[in-house]
Coordinates of N, CA, C and O in Angstrom, one line a residue:
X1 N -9.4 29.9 -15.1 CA -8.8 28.8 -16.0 C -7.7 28.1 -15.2 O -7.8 26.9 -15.0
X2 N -6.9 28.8 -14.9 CA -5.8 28.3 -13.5 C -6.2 27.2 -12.6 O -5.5 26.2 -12.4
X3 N -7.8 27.5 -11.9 CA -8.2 26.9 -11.3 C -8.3 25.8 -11.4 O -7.8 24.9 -10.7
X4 N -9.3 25.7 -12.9 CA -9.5 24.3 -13.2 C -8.6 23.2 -13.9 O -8.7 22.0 -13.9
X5 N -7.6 24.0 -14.6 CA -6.2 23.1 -14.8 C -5.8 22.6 -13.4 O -5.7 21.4 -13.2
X6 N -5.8 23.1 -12.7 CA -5.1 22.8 -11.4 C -6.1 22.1 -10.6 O -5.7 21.9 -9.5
X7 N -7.2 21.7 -10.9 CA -7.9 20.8 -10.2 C -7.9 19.8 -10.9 O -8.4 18.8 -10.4
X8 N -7.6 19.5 -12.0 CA -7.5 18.8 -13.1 C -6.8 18.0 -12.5 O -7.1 17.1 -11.8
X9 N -5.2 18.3 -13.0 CA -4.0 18.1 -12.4 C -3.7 17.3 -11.1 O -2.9 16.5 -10.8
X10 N -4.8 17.9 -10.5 CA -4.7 17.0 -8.9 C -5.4 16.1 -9.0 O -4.9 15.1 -8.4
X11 N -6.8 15.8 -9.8 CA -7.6 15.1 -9.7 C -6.8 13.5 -10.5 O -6.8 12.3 -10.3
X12 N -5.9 14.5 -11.7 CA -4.9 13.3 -12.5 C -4.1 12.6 -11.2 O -4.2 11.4 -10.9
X13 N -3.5 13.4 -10.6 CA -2.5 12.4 -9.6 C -2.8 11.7 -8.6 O -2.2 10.7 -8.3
X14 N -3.8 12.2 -8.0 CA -5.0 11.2 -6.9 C -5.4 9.9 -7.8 O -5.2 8.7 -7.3
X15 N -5.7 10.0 -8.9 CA -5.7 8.6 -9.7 C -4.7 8.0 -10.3 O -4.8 6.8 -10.6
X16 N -3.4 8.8 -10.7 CA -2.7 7.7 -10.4 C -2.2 6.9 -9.4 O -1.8 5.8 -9.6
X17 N -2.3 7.6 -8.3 CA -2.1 7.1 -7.0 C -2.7 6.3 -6.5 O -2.2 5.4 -5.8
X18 N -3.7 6.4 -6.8 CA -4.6 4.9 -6.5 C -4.8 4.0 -7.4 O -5.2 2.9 -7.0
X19 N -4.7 4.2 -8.3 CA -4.3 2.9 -9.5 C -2.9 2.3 -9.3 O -2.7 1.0 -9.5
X20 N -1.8 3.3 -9.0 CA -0.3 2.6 -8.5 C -0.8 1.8 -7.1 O -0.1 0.9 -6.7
X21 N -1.8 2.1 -6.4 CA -1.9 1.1 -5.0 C -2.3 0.1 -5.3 O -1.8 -0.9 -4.8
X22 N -3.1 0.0 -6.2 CA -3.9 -1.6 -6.3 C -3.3 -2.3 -7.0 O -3.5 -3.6 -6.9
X23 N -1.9 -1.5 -8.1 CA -1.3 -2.2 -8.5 C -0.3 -3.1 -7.5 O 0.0 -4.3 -7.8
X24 N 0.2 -2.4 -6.4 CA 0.7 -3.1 -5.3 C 0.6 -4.3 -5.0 O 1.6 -4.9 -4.7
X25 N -0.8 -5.0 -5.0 CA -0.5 -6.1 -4.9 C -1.0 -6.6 -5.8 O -2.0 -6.2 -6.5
X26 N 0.0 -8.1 -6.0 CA 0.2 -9.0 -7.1 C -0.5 -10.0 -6.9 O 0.0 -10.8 -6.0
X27 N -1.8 -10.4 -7.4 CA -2.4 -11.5 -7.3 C -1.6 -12.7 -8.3 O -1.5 -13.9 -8.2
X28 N -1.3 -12.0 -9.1 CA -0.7 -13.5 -10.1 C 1.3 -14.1 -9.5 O 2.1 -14.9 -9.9
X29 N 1.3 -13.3 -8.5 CA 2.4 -13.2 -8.0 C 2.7 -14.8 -7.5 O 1.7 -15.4 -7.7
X30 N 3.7 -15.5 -7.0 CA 3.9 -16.9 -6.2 C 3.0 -16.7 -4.5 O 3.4 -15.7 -4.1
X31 N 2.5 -17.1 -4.1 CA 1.9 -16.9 -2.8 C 3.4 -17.4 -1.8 O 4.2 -18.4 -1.9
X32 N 3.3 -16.7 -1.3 CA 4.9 -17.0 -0.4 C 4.7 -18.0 0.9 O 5.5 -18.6 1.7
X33 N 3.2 -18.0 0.7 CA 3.4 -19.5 2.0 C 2.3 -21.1 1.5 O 1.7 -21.9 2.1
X34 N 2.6 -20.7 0.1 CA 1.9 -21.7 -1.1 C 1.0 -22.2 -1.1 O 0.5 -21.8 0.0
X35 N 0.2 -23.0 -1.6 CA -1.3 -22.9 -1.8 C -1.6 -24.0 -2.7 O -1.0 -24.2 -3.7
X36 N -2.8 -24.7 -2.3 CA -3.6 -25.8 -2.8 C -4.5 -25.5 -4.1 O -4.5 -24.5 -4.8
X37 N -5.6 -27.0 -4.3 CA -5.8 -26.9 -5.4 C -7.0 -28.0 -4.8 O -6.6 -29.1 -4.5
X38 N -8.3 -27.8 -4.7 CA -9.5 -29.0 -3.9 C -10.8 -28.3 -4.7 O -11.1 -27.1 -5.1
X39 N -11.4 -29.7 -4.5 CA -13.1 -29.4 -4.8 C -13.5 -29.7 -3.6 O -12.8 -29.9 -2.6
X40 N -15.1 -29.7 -3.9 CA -16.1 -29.3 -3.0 C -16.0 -30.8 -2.4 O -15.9 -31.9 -2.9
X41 N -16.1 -30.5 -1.3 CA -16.1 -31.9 -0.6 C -14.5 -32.2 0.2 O -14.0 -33.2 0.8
X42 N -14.1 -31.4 0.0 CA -12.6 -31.8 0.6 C -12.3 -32.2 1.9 O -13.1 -32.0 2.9
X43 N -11.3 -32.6 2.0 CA -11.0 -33.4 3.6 C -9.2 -33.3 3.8 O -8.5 -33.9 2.9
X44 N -8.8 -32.9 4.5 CA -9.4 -32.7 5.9 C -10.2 -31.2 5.9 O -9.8 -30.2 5.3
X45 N -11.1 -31.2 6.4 CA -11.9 -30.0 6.9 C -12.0 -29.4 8.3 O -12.9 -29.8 9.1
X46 N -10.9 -28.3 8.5 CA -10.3 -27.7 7.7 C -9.3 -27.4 7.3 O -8.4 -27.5 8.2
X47 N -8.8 -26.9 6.2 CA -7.7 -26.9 5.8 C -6.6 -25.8 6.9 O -7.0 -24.6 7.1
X48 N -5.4 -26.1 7.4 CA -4.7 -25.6 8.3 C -3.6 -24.9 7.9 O -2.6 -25.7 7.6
X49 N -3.3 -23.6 7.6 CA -2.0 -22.9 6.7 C -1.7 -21.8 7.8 O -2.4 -20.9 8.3
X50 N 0.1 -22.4 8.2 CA 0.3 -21.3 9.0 C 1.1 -19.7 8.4 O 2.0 -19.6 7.6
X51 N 0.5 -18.9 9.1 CA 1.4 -17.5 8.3 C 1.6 -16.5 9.0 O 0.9 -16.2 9.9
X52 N 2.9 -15.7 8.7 CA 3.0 -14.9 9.3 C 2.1 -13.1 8.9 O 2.0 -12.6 7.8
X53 N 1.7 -12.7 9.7 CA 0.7 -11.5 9.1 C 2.1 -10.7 8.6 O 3.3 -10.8 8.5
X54 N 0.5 -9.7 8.3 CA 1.5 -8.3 8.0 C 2.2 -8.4 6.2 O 2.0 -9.3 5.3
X55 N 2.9 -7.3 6.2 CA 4.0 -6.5 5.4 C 4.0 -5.1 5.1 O 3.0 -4.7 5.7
X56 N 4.5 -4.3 4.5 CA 5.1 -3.1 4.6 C 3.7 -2.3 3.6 O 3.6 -1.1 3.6
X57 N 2.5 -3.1 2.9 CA 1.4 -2.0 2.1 C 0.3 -2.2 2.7 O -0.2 -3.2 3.0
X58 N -0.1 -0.5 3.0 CA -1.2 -0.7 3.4 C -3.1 -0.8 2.9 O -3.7 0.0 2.2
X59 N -3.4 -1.9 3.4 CA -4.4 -2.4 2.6 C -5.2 -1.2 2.5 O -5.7 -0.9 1.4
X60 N -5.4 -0.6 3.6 CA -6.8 0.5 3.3 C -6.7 1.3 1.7 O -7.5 2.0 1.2
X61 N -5.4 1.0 1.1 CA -5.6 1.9 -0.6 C -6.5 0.8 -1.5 O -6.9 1.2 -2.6
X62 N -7.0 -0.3 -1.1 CA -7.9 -1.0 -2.0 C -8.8 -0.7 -1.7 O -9.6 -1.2 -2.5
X63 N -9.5 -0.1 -0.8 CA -10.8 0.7 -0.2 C -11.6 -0.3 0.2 O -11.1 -1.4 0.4
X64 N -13.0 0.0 0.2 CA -13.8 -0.4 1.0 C -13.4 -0.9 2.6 O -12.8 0.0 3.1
X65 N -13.6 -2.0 3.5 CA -13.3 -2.0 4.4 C -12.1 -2.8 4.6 O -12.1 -3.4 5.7
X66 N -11.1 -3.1 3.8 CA -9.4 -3.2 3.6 C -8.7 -2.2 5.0 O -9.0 -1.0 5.2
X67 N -7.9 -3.0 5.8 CA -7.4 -2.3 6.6 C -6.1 -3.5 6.7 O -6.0 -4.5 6.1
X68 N -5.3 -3.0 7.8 CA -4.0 -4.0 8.2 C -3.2 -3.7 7.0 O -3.7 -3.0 6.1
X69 N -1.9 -4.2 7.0 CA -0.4 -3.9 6.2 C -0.2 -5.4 6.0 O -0.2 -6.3 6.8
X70 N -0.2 -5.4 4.7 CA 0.1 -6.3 4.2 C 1.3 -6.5 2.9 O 2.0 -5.6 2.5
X71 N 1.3 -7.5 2.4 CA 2.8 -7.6 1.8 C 2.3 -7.6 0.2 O 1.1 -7.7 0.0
X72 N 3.2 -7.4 -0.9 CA 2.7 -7.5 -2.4 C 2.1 -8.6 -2.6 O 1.0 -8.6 -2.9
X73 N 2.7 -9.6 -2.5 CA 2.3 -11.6 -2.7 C 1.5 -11.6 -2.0 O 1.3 -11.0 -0.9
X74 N 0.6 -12.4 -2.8 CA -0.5 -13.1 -1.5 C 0.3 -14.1 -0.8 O 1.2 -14.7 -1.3
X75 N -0.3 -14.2 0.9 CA 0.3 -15.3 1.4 C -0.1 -16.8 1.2 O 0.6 -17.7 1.6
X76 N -1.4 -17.1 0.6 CA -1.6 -17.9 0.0 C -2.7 -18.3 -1.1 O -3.9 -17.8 -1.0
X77 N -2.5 -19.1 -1.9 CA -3.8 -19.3 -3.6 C -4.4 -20.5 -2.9 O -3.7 -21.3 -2.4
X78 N -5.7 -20.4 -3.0 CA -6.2 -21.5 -2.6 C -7.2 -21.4 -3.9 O -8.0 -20.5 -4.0
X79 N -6.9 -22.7 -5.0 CA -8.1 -22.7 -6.3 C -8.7 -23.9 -5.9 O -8.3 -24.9 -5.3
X80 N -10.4 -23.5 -6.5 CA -11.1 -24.2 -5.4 C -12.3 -24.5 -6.7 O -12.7 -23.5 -7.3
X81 N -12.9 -26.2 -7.0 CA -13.9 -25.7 -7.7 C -15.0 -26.5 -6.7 O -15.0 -27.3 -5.8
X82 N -15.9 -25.5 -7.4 CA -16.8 -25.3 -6.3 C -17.7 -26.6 -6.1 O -17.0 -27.5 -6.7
X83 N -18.9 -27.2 -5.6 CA -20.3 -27.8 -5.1 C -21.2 -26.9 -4.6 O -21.3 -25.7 -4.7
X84 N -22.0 -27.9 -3.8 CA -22.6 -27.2 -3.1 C -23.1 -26.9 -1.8 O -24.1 -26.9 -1.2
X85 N -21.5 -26.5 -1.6 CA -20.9 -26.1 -0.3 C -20.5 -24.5 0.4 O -19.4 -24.1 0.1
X86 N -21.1 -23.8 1.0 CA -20.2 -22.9 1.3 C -18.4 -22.8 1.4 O -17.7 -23.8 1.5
X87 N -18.1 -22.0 1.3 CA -17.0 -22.1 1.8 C -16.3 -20.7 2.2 O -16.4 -19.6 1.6
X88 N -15.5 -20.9 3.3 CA -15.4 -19.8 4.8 C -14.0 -19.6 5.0 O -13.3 -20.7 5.1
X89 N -13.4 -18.7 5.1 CA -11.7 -18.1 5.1 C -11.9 -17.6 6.6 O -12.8 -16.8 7.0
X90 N -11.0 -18.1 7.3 CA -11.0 -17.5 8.8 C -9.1 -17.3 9.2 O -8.1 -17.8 8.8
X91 N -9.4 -16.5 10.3 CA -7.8 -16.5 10.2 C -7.8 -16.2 12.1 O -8.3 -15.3 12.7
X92 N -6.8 -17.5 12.8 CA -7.4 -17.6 14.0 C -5.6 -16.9 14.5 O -4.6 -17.4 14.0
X93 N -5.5 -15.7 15.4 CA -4.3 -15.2 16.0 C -4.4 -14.2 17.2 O -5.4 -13.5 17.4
X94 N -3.2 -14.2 18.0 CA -2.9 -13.5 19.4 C -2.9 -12.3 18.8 O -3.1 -11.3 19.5
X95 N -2.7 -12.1 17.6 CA -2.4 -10.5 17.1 C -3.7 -10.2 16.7 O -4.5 -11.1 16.4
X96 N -4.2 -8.6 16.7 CA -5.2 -8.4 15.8 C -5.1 -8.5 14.5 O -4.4 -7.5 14.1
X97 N -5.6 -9.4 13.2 CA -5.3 -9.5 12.1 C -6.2 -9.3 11.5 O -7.3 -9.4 12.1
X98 N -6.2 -8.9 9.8 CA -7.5 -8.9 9.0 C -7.1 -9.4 7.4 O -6.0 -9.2 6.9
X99 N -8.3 -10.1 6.7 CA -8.2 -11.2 5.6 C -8.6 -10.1 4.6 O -9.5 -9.2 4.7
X100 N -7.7 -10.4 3.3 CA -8.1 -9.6 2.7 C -8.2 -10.2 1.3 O -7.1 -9.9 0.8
X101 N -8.8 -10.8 0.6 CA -8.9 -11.8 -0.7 C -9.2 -11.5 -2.0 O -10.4 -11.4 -2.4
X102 N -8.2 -11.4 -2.7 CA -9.2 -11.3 -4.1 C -9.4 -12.6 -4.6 O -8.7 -13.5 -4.9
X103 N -10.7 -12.5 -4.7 CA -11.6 -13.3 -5.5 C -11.5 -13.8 -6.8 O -11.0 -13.2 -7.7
X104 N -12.3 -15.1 -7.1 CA -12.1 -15.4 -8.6 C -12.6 -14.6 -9.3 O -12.3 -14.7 -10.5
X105 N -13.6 -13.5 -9.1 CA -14.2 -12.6 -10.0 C -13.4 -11.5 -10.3 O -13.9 -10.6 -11.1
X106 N -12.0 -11.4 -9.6 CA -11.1 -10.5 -9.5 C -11.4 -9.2 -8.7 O -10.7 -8.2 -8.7
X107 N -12.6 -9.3 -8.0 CA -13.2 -8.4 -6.7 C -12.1 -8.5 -6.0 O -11.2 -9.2 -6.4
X108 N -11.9 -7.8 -4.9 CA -11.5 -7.7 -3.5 C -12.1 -7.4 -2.4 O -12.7 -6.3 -2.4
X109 N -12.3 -8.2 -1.3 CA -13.1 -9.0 -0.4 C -12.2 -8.8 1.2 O -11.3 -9.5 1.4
X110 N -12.5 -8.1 1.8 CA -12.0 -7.7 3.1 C -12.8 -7.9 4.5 O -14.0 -7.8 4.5
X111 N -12.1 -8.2 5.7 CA -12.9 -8.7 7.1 C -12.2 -8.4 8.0 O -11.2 -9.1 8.0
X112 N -12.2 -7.4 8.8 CA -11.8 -7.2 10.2 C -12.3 -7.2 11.4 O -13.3 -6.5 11.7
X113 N -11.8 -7.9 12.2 CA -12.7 -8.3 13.4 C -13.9 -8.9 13.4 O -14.8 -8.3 14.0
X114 N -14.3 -10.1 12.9 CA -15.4 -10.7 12.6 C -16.0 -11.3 14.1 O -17.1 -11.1 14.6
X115 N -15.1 -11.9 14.3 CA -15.1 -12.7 15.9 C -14.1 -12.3 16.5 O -13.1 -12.7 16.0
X116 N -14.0 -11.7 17.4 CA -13.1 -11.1 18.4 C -12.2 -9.7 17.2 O -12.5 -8.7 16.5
X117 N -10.7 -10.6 17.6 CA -9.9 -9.8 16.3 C -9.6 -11.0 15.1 O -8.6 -11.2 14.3
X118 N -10.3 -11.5 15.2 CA -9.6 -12.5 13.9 C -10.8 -12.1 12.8 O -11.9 -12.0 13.4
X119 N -10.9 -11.9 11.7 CA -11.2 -12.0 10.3 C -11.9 -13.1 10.1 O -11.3 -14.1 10.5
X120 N -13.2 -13.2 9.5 CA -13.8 -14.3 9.0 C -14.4 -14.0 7.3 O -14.9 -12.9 7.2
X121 N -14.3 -14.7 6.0 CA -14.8 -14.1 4.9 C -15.6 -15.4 4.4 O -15.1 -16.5 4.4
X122 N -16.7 -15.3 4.1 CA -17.7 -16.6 3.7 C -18.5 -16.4 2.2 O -19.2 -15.4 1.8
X123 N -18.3 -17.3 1.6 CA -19.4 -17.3 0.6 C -20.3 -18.3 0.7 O -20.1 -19.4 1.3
X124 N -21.3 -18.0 0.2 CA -22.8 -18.9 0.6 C -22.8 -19.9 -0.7 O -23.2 -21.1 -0.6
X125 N -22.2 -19.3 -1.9 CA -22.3 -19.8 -2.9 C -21.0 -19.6 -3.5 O -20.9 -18.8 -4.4
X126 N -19.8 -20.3 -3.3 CA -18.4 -19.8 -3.5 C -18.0 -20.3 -5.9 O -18.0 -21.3 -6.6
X127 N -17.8 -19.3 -6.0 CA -17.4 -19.6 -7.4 C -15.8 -20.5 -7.5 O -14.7 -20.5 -6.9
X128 N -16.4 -21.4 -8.5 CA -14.7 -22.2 -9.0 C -13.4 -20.8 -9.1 O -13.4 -19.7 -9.6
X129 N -12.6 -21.4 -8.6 CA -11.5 -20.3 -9.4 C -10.6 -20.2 -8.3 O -10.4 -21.1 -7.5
X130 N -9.8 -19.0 -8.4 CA -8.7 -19.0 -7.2 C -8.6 -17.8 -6.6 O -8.7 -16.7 -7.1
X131 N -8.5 -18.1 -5.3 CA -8.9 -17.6 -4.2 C -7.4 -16.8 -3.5 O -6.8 -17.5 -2.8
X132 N -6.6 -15.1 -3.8 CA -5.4 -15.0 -3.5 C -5.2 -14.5 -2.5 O -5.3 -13.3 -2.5
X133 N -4.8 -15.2 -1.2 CA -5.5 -14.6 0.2 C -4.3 -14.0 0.5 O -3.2 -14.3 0.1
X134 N -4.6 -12.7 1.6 CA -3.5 -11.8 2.0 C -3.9 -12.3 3.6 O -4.9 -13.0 3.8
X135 N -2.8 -11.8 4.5 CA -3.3 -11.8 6.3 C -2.5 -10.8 6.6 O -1.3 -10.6 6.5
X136 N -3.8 -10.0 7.2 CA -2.6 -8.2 7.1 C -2.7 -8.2 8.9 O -3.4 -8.8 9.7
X137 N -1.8 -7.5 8.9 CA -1.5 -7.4 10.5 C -2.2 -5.4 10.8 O -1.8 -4.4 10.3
X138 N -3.2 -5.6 11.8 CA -3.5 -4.3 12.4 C -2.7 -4.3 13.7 O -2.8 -5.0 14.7
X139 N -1.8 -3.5 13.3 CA -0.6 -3.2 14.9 C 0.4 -4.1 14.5 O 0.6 -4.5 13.3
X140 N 1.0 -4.5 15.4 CA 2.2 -5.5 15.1 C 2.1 -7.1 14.8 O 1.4 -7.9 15.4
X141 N 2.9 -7.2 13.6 CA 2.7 -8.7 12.8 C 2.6 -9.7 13.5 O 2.8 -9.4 14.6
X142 N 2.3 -11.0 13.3 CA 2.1 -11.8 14.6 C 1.8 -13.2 13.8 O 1.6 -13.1 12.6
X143 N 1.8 -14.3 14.2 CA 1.9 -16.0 13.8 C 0.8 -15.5 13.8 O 0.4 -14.4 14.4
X144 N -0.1 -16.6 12.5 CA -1.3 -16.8 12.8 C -1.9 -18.0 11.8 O -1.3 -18.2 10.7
X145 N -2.9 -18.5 12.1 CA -3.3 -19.6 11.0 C -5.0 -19.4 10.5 O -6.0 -19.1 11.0
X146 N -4.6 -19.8 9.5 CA -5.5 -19.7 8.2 C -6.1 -20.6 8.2 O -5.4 -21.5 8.4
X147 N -8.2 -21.0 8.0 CA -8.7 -22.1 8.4 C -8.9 -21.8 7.0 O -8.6 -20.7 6.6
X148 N -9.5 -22.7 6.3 CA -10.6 -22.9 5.0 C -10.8 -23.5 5.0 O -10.0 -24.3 4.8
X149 N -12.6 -23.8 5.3 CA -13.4 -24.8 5.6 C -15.1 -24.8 4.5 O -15.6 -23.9 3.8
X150 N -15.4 -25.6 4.6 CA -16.9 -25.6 3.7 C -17.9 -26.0 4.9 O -19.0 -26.6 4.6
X151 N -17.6 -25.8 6.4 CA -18.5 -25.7 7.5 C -19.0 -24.5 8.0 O -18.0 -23.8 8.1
X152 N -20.0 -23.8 8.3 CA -20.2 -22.9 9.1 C -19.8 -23.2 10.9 O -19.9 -22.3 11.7

């Protein structure tokens, strides 16, 4: 009986623990390097946002393939309604960096090392809504710029 209280018990705190991580970050939060508002068709293509990576949470508690340290705020909202356009999150830097997005469906959407070390995240068919992008730093933080484009 011991036992299973006590696996109980751990099994409770492993979930709160990971429910306190995802709470970590704040998609409804201000994006700290601010963020647009475009439909399908936009110009200039593509859009140029510079940022610094990184911050102090580490992405790998949102699971799946989430990695890099990133900050509570997104670094930037990009709401976007859609056509019928792709549309592609790339993040070009000297640092190894990785993109980490939640989505308008309120998913979270991660890319590390797509082309070289920079992050690439694409939808074929991108949904209206807003897009709360993180740029996490693997290793030390570093400049880097954020493309969003409706080109492959």
């Amino acid at each position: 009986m011991r036992t299973v209280l006590l696996t109980c018990a751990i099994a409770a705190a492993m979930m709160a623990v990971a429910a306190t991580s995802a709470a970590a970050q704040d998609a409804s939060a201000a994006a700290t390097s601010g963020g647009m508002r475009a439909r399908a068709g936009f110009t200039p293509d593509p859009i140029r946002v510079n940022i610094y990576s990184g911050g102090s949470i580490d992405a790998s508690r949102l699971g799946g393939s989430c990695v890099g340290m990133i900050a509570s705020a997104p670094d930037y909202e990009f709401t976007y309604t859609a056509g019928s356009f792709p549309l592609s999150f790339r993040v070009q830097s000297q640092g190894d960096t990785s993109l980490i997005i939640n989505g308008p469906d309120g998913r979270w959407y991660c890319n590390d090392d797509a082309q070289g070390l920079n992050p690439i995240l694409t939808w074929g068919r991108p949904p209206s809504g807003s897009y709360d992008i993180w740029v996490g730093a693997v290793g030390e933080a570093a400049s880097a710029t954020l493309l969003i484009t409706e080109s492959n």
